Coordinates of C-alpha atoms in Angstrom, one line a residue:
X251 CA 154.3 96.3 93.7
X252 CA 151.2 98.1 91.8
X253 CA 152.1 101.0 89.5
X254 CA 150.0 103.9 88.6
X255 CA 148.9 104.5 85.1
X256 CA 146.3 106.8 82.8
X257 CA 145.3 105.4 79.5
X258 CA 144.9 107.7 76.5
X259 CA 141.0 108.5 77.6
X260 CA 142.4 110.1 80.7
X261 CA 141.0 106.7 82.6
X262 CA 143.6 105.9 85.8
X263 CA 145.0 102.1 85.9
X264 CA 147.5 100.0 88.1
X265 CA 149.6 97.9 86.8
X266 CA 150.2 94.6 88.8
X267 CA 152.1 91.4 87.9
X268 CA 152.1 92.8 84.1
X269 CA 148.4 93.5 84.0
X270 CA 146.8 96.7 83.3
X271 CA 143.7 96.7 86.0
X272 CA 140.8 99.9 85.8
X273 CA 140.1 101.0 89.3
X274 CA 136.9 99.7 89.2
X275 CA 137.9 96.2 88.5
X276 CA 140.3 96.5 90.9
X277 CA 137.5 97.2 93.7
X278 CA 135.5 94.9 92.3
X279 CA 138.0 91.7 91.9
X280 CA 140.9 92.6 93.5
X281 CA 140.1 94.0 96.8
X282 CA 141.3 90.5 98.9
X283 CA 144.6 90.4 97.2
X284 CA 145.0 93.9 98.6
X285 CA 143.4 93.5 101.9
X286 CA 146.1 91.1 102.5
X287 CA 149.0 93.3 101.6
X288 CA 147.3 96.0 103.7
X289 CA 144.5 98.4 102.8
X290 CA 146.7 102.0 103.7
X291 CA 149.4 100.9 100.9
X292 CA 146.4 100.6 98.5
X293 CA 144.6 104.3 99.8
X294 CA 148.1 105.7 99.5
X295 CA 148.4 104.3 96.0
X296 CA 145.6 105.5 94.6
X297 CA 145.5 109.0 96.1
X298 CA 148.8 109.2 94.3
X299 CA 146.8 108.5 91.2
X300 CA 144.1 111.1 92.3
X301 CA 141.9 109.0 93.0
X302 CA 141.9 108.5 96.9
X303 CA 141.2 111.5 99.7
X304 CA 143.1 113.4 101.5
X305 CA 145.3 116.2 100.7
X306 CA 146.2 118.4 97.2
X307 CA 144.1 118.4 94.4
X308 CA 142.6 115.1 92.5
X309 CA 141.0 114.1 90.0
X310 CA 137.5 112.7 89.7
X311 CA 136.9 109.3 88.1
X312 CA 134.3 107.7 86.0
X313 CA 133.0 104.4 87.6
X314 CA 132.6 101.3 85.9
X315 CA 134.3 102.2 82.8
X316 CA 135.7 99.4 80.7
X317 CA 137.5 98.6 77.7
X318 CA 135.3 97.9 74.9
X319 CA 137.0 97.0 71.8
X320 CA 140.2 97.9 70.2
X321 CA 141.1 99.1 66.3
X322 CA 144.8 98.9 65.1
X323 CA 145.7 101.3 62.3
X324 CA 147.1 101.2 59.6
X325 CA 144.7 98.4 58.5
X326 CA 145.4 96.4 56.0
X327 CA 149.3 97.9 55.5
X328 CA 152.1 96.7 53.3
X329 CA 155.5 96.8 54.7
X330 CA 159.3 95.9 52.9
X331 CA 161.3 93.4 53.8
X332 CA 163.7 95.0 56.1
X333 CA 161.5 97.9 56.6
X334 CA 158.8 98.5 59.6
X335 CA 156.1 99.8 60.3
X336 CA 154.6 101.6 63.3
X337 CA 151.2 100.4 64.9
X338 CA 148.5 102.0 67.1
X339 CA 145.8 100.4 69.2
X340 CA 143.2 102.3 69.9
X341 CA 140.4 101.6 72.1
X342 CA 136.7 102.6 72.5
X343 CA 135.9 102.5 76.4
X344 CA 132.2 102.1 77.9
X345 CA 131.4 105.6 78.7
X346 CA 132.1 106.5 74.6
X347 CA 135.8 108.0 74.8
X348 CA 137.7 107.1 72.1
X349 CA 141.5 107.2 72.8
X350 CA 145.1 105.8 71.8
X351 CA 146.1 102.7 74.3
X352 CA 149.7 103.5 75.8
X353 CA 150.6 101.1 77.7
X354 CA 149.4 97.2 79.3
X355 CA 149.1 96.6 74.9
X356 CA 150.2 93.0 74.5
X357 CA 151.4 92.2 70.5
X358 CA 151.4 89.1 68.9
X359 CA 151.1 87.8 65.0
X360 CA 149.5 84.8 63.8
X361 CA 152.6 83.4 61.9
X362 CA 155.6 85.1 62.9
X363 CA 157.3 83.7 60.0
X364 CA 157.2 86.9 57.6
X365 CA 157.8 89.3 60.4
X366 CA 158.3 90.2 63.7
X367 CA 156.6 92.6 66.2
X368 CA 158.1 94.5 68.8
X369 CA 156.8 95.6 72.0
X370 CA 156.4 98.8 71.7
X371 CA 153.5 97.8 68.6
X372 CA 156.2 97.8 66.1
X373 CA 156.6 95.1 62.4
X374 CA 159.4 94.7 60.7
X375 CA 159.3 92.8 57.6
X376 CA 161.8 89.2 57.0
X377 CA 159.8 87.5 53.8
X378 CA 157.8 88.3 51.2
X379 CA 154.5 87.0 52.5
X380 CA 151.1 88.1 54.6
X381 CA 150.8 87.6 58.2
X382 CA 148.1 89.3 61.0
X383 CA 149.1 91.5 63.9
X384 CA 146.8 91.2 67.2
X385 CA 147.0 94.2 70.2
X386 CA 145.3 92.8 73.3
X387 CA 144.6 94.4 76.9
X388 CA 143.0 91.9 79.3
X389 CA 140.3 90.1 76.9
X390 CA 139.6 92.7 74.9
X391 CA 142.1 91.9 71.7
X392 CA 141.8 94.0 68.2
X393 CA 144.0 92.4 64.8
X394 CA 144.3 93.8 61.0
X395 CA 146.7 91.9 58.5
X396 CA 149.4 93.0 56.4
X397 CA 151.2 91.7 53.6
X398 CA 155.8 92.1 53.7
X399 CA 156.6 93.0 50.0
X400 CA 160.1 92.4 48.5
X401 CA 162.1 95.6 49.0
X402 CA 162.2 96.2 45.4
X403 CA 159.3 96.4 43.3
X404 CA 161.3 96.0 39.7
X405 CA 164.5 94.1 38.8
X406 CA 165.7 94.1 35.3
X407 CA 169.3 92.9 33.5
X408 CA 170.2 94.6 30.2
X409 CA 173.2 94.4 28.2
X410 CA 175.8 94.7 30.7
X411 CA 174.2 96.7 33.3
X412 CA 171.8 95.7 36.2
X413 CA 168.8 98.1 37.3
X414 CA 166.8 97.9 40.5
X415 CA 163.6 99.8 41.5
X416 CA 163.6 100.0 45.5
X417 CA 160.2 99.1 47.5
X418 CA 160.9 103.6 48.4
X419 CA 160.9 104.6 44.9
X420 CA 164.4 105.3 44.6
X421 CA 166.2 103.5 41.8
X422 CA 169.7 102.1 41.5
X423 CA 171.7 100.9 39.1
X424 CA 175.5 99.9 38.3
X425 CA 177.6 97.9 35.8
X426 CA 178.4 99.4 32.3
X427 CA 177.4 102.8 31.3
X428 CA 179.4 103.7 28.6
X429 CA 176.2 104.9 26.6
X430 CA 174.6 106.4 30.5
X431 CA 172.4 103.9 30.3
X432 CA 172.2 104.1 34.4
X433 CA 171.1 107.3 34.5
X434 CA 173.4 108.7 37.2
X435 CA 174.5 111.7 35.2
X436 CA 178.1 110.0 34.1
X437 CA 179.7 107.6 31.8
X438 CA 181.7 105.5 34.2
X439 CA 180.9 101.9 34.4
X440 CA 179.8 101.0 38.2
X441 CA 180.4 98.0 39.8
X442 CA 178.7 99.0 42.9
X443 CA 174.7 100.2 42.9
X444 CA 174.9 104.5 42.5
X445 CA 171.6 106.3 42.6
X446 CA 169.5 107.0 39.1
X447 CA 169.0 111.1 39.3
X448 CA 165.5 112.1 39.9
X449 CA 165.1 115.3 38.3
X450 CA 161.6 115.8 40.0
X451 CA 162.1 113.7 43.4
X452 CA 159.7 111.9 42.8
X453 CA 159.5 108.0 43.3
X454 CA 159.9 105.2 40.2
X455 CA 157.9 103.1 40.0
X456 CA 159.3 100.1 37.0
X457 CA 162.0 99.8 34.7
X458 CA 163.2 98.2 32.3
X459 CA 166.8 97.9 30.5
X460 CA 168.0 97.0 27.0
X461 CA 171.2 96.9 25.2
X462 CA 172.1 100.4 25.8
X463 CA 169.6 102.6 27.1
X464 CA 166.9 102.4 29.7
X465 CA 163.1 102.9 30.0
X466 CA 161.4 104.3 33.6
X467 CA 157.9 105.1 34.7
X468 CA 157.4 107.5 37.5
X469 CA 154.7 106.7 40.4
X470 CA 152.5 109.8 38.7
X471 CA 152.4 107.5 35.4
X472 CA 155.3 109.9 33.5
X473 CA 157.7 108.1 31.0
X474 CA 161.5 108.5 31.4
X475 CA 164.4 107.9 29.4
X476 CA 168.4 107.6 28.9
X477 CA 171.0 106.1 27.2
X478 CA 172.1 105.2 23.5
X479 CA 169.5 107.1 21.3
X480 CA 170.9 106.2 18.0
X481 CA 168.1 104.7 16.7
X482 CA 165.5 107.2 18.5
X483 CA 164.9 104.6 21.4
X484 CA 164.6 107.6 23.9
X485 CA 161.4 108.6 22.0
X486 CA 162.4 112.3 22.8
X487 CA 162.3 113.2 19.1
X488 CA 166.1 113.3 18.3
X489 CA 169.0 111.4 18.4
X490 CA 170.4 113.1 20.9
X491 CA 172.5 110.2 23.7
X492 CA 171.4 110.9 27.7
X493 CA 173.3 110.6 30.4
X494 CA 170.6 111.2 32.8
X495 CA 166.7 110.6 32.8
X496 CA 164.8 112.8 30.3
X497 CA 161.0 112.8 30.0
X498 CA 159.3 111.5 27.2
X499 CA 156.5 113.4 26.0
X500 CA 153.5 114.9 28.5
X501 CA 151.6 112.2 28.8
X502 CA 150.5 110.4 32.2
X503 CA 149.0 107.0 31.6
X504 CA 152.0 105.0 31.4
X505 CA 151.8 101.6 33.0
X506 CA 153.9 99.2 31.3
X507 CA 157.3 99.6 29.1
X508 CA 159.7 97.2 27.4
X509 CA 163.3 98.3 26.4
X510 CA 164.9 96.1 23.5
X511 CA 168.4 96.0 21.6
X512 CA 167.8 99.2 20.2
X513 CA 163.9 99.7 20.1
X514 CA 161.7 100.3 22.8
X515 CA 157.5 99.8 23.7
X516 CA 155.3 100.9 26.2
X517 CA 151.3 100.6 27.5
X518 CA 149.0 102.8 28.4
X519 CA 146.3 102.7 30.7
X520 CA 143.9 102.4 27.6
X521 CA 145.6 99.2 26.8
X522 CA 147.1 100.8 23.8
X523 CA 150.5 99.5 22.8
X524 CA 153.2 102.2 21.9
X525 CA 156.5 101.4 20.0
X526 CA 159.9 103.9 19.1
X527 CA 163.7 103.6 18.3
X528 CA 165.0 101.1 15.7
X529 CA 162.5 99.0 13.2
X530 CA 164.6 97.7 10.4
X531 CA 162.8 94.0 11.0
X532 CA 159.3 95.6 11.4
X533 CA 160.1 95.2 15.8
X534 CA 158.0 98.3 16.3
X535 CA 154.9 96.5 14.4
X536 CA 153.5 99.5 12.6
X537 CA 153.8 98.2 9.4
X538 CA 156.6 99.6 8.2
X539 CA 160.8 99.2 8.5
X540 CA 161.2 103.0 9.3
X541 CA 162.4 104.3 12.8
X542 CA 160.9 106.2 14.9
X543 CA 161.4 109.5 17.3
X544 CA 158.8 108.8 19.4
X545 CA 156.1 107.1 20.8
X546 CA 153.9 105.9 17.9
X547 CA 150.7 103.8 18.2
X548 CA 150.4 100.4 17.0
X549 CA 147.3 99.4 15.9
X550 CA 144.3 99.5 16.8
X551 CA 143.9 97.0 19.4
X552 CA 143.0 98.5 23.0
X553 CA 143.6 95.2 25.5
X554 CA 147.6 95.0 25.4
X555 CA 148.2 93.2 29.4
X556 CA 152.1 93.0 28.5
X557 CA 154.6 93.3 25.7
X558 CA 158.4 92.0 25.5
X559 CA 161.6 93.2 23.1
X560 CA 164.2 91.4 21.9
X561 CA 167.1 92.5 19.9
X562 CA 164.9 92.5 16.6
X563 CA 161.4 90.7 18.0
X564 CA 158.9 91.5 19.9
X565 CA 156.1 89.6 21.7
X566 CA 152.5 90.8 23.3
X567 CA 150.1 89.6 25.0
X568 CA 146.6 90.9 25.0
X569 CA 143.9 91.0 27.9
X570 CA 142.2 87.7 26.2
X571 CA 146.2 85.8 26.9
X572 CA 146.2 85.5 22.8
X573 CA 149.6 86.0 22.1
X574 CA 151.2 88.1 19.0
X575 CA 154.5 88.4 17.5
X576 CA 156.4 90.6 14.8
X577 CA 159.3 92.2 13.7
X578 CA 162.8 89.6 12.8
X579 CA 162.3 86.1 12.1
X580 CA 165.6 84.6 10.8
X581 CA 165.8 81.8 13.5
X582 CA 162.3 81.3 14.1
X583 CA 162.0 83.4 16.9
X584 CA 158.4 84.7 15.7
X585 CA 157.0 81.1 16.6
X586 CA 154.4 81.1 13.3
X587 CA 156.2 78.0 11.5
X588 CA 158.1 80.7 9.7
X589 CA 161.3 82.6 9.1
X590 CA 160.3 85.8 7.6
X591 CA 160.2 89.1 9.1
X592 CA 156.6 90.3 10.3
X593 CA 155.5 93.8 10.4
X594 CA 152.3 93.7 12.5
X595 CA 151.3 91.8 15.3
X596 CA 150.5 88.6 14.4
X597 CA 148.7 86.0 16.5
X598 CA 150.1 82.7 17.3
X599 CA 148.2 79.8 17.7
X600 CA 145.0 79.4 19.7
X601 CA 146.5 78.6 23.5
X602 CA 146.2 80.9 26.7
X603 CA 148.8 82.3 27.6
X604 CA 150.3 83.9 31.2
X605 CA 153.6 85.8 30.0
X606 CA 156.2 85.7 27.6
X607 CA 160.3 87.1 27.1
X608 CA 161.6 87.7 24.0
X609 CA 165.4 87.1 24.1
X610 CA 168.3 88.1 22.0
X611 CA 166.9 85.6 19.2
X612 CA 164.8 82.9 20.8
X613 CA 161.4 83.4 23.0
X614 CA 159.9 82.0 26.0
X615 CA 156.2 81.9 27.2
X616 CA 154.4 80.3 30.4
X617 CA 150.6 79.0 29.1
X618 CA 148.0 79.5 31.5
X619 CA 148.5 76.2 32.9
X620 CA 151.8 76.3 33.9
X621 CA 154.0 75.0 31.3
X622 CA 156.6 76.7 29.6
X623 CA 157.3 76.8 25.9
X624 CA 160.1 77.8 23.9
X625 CA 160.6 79.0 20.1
X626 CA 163.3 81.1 17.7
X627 CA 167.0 80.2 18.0
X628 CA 168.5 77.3 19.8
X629 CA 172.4 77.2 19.0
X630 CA 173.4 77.2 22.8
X631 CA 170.3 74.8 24.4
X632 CA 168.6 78.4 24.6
X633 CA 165.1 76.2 24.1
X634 CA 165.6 74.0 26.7
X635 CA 164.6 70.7 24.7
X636 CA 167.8 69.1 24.6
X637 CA 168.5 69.8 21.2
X638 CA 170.6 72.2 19.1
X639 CA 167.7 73.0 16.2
X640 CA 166.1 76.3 16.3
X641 CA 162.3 75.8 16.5
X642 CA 160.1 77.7 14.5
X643 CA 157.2 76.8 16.3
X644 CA 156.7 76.2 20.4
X645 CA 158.0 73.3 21.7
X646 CA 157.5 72.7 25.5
X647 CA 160.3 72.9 27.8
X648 CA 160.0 68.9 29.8
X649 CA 156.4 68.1 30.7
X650 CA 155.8 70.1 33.6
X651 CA 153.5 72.7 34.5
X652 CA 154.6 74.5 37.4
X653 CA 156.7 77.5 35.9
X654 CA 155.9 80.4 37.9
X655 CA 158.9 82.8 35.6
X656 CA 160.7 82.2 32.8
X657 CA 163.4 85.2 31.3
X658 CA 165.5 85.1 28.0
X659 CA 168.5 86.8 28.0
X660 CA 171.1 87.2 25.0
X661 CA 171.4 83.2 24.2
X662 CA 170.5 81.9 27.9
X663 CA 167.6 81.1 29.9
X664 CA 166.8 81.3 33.5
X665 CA 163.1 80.3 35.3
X666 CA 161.9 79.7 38.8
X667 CA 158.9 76.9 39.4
X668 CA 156.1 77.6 41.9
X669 CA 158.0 75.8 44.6
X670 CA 160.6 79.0 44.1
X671 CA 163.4 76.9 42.7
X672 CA 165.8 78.1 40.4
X673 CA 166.9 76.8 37.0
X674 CA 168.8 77.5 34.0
X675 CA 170.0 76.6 30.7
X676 CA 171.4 77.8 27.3
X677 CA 174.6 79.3 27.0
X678 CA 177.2 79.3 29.8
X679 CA 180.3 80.7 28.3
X680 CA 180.6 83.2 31.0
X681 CA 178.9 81.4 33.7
X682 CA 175.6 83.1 33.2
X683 CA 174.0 79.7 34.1
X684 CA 175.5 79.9 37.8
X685 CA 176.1 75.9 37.8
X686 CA 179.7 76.4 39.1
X687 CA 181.0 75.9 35.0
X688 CA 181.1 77.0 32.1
X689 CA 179.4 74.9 30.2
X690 CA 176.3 74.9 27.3
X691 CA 173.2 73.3 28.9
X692 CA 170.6 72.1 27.1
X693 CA 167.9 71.5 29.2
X694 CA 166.3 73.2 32.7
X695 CA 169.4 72.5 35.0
X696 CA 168.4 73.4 39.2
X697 CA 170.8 76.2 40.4
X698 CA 171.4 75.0 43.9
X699 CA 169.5 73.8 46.6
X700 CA 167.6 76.9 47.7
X701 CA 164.1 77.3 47.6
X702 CA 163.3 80.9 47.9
X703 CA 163.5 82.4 45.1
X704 CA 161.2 85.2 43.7
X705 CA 162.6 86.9 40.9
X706 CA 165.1 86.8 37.9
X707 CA 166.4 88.8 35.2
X708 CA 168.7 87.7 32.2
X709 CA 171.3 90.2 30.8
X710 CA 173.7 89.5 27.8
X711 CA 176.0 87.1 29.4
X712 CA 175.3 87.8 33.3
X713 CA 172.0 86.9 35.5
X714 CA 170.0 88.1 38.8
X715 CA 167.7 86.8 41.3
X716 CA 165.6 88.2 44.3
X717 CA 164.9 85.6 46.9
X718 CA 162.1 85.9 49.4
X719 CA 164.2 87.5 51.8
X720 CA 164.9 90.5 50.2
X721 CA 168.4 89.7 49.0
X722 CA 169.9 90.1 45.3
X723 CA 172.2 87.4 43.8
X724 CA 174.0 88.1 40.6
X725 CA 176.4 85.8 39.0
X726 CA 178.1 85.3 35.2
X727 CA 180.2 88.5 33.5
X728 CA 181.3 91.4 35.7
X729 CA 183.9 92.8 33.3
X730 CA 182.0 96.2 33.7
X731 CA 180.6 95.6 37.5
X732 CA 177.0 94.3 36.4
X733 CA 176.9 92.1 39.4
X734 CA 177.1 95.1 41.5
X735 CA 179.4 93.2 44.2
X736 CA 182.7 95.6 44.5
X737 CA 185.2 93.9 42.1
X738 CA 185.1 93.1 38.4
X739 CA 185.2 89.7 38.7
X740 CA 183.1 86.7 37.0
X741 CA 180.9 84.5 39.1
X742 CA 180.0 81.1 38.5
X743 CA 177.5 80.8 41.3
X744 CA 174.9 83.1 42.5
X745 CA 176.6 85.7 44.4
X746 CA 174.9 88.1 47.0
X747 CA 175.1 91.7 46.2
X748 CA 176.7 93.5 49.4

């Protein structure tokens, strides 16, 4: 049976078998479907829509008006995975009204493998990945695409604590906290994620973790910090320890930061590198071994793209992918043939390089290409070149060149190739490797089957990955809850966080 209908430009519609029919097509088209079921049932009909005769009030209509064409907004949106977003079609009509459609909208996507749309002109988000939504009425069909994000925008593994950045700007954290290096106001260790204070409500945007204290950057490009401060790695001009997030001078141009053992970095939007906190090996690259407060310029370059800091090194790349290193150098982990401390950024070598993680003494960088190279200390298999000899110099991890990530943690390693497999290698004492042992490894070793992984961070002695479904696995230590999962206990595999 036909339904009546007005469309958000006040035009009146039936609906029959599903389709949303202007009265003018209907005349038009229609009119010997109807004159079969009986003309007064059709008259009736449509002087319940207002627009027959006879009796009460109506409403005139505008003949021969048609659907045009049909926008859906937001264009171009992002959306989480898990999260959704709401769409509207709207359509331009023939006589110029511009107006929301309602109802009779038909949704589809071009993939469906990313997301899923309701009927009601709804996405939800299910893997990271790009997809395009279509609303059509009849053959009039409008589309925009959209891209699913992972639901957090920043995952990082410190000493013995775990930090994530959420795709809504709110930040969690949990494992040890014995310095407050999460931020949540308290020194109780947390083995399940509790909420970093926001002093100004307002969203984070990255962070990063070291040893004992923690480095943030709020969406309005502000610089936070909390934690140990022994060495002045707060850079809030004391030595004072934080329990909960504490700004760190007035400036707004923050967009990258890098927290080591006890020494911490940061970029500006100038491309001009920053460094604080501990410098006994020259770490902080301003040529000298004295700490500092706060944030002091290095040098004079103006193109930093990234910057990484270990427990006593640091690496950098520049805009040009020229790499540089300073600060400790006793196992090599500097990469320039050497094994003395540096106290400016030094270059290293002539090759192009993609990004680079300095570890607890060893250091790991991805060249342009793809391959993945290795330097500094190698006691544990740390390099990944099947040996036990620290390297002074990069050596490439196998022969292939289809690293995507590649993180150094304490004395352990952990990548993911551009077909979003996971490997490992190093250390394994606590499982950190998440083979299912305990066991040194001394080359890249897969971690399971699985094929969807996106991100990873390396702690001390415990890892984390993101997979393209939004989930978090943590597995090795969990003394002090820095796999987040509920309980205190170790895990040998990779183990979903609740």
């Amino acid at each position: 049976m036909p339904a009546c209908s007005r469309d958000g430009a006040g035009h009146f519609a039936l609906t029959l078998d599903g389709k949303l029919l202007y009265l003018n097509q209907i005349m038009m088209t229609t009119m010997p479907k109807f004159k079969t079921l009986f003309l007064v049932p059709l008259l009736a009909l449509l002087a319940a829509c207002g627009g027959g005769g006879g009796g009460g009030s109506s409403t005139p209509t505008t003949p021969d008006v048609t659907l045009k064409s049909i926008v859906v907004t937001p264009a171009n949106f992002t959306v989480a995975v898990g999260g959704t977003q709401t769409l509207t079609a709207t359509g331009t009509y023939s006589d110029g009204k511009v107006a929301a459609i309602t109802s009779g909208v038909t949704w589809t996507l071009k993939t469906g493998t990313a997301a899923e749309v309701f009927s009601n002109g709804s996405v939800r988000g299910k893997l990271i990945g790009n997809d395009t939504v279509t609303a059509t009425v009849g053959s009039v069909a409008g589309s925009t695409s959209f891209t699913i994000k992972p639901p957090y925008s920043s995952l990082v593994a410190g000493g013995n604590q775990t930090l994530a950045v959420k795709a809504d700007g709110s930040t969690v954290a949990w494992g040890a906290n014995n310095w407050g290096q999460l931020g949540d106001g308290s020194l109780a260790d947390r083995n399940t994620p509790v909420q970093v204070k926001n002093p100004q409500a307002l969203p984070w945007k990255v962070v990063s973790t070291g040893e004992f204290h923690t480095l943030a950057i709020r969406e309005n490009g502000t610089l936070w910090a909390w934690g140990l401060n022994q060495n002045g790695q707060l850079g809030t001009n004391n030595t004072s320890n934080r329990a909960d997030p504490v700004q760190v001078g007035s400036a707004t141009d923050w967009v990258f930061i890098s927290a080591g053992k006890g020494h911490s970095l940061a970029i500006n939007k100038g491309g001009v590198l920053f460094g604080w906190g501990r410098n006994n090996n020259g770490q902080l690259g301003d040529n000298t071994t004295i700490d500092r407060l706060v944030p002091t310029k290095i040098g004079t370059f103006t193109n930093w793209r990234t910057v990484s800091a270990g427990a006593t090194h640091t690496v950098g790349i520049r805009a040009d992918n020229s790499l540089y290193t300073w600060g400790g150098n006793a196992s090599g982990q500097l990469g320039n043939g050497g094994t003395t401390d540096v106290l400016l950024p030094t270059k290293v070598g002539t090759a192009s390089w993609l990004s680079a993680s300095a570890g607890g003494a060893h250091t790991l960088a991805i060249q342009t290409g793809g391959s993945l190279w290795a330097w500094g200390a190698n006691g544990a298999g740390q390099l990944g070149n099947d040996s036990s000899t620290n390297a002074s110099a990069p050596v490439q991890v196998g022969s292939d060149d289809n690293w995507f990530m590649a993180v150094a943690g304490n004395t352990h390693s952990v990548g993911i190739r551009t077909n979003n497999t996971l490997w490992a290698w190093g250390s394994n004492v606590e499982g950190q490797l998440g083979d299912g042992t305990l066991n040194d490894v001394g080359g890249p070793r897969q971690i399971g089957t699985d094929n969807n992984w996106y991100a990873v961070a390396a702690g001390l002695q415990h890892s984390f990955g993101l997979r393209l479904d939004g989930t978090l696995w943590g597995w090795g230590l969990n003394k002090q809850g820095q796999l987040g999962n509920g309980s205190n206990n170790s895990a040998l595999i990779p183990t979903q966080l609740p």
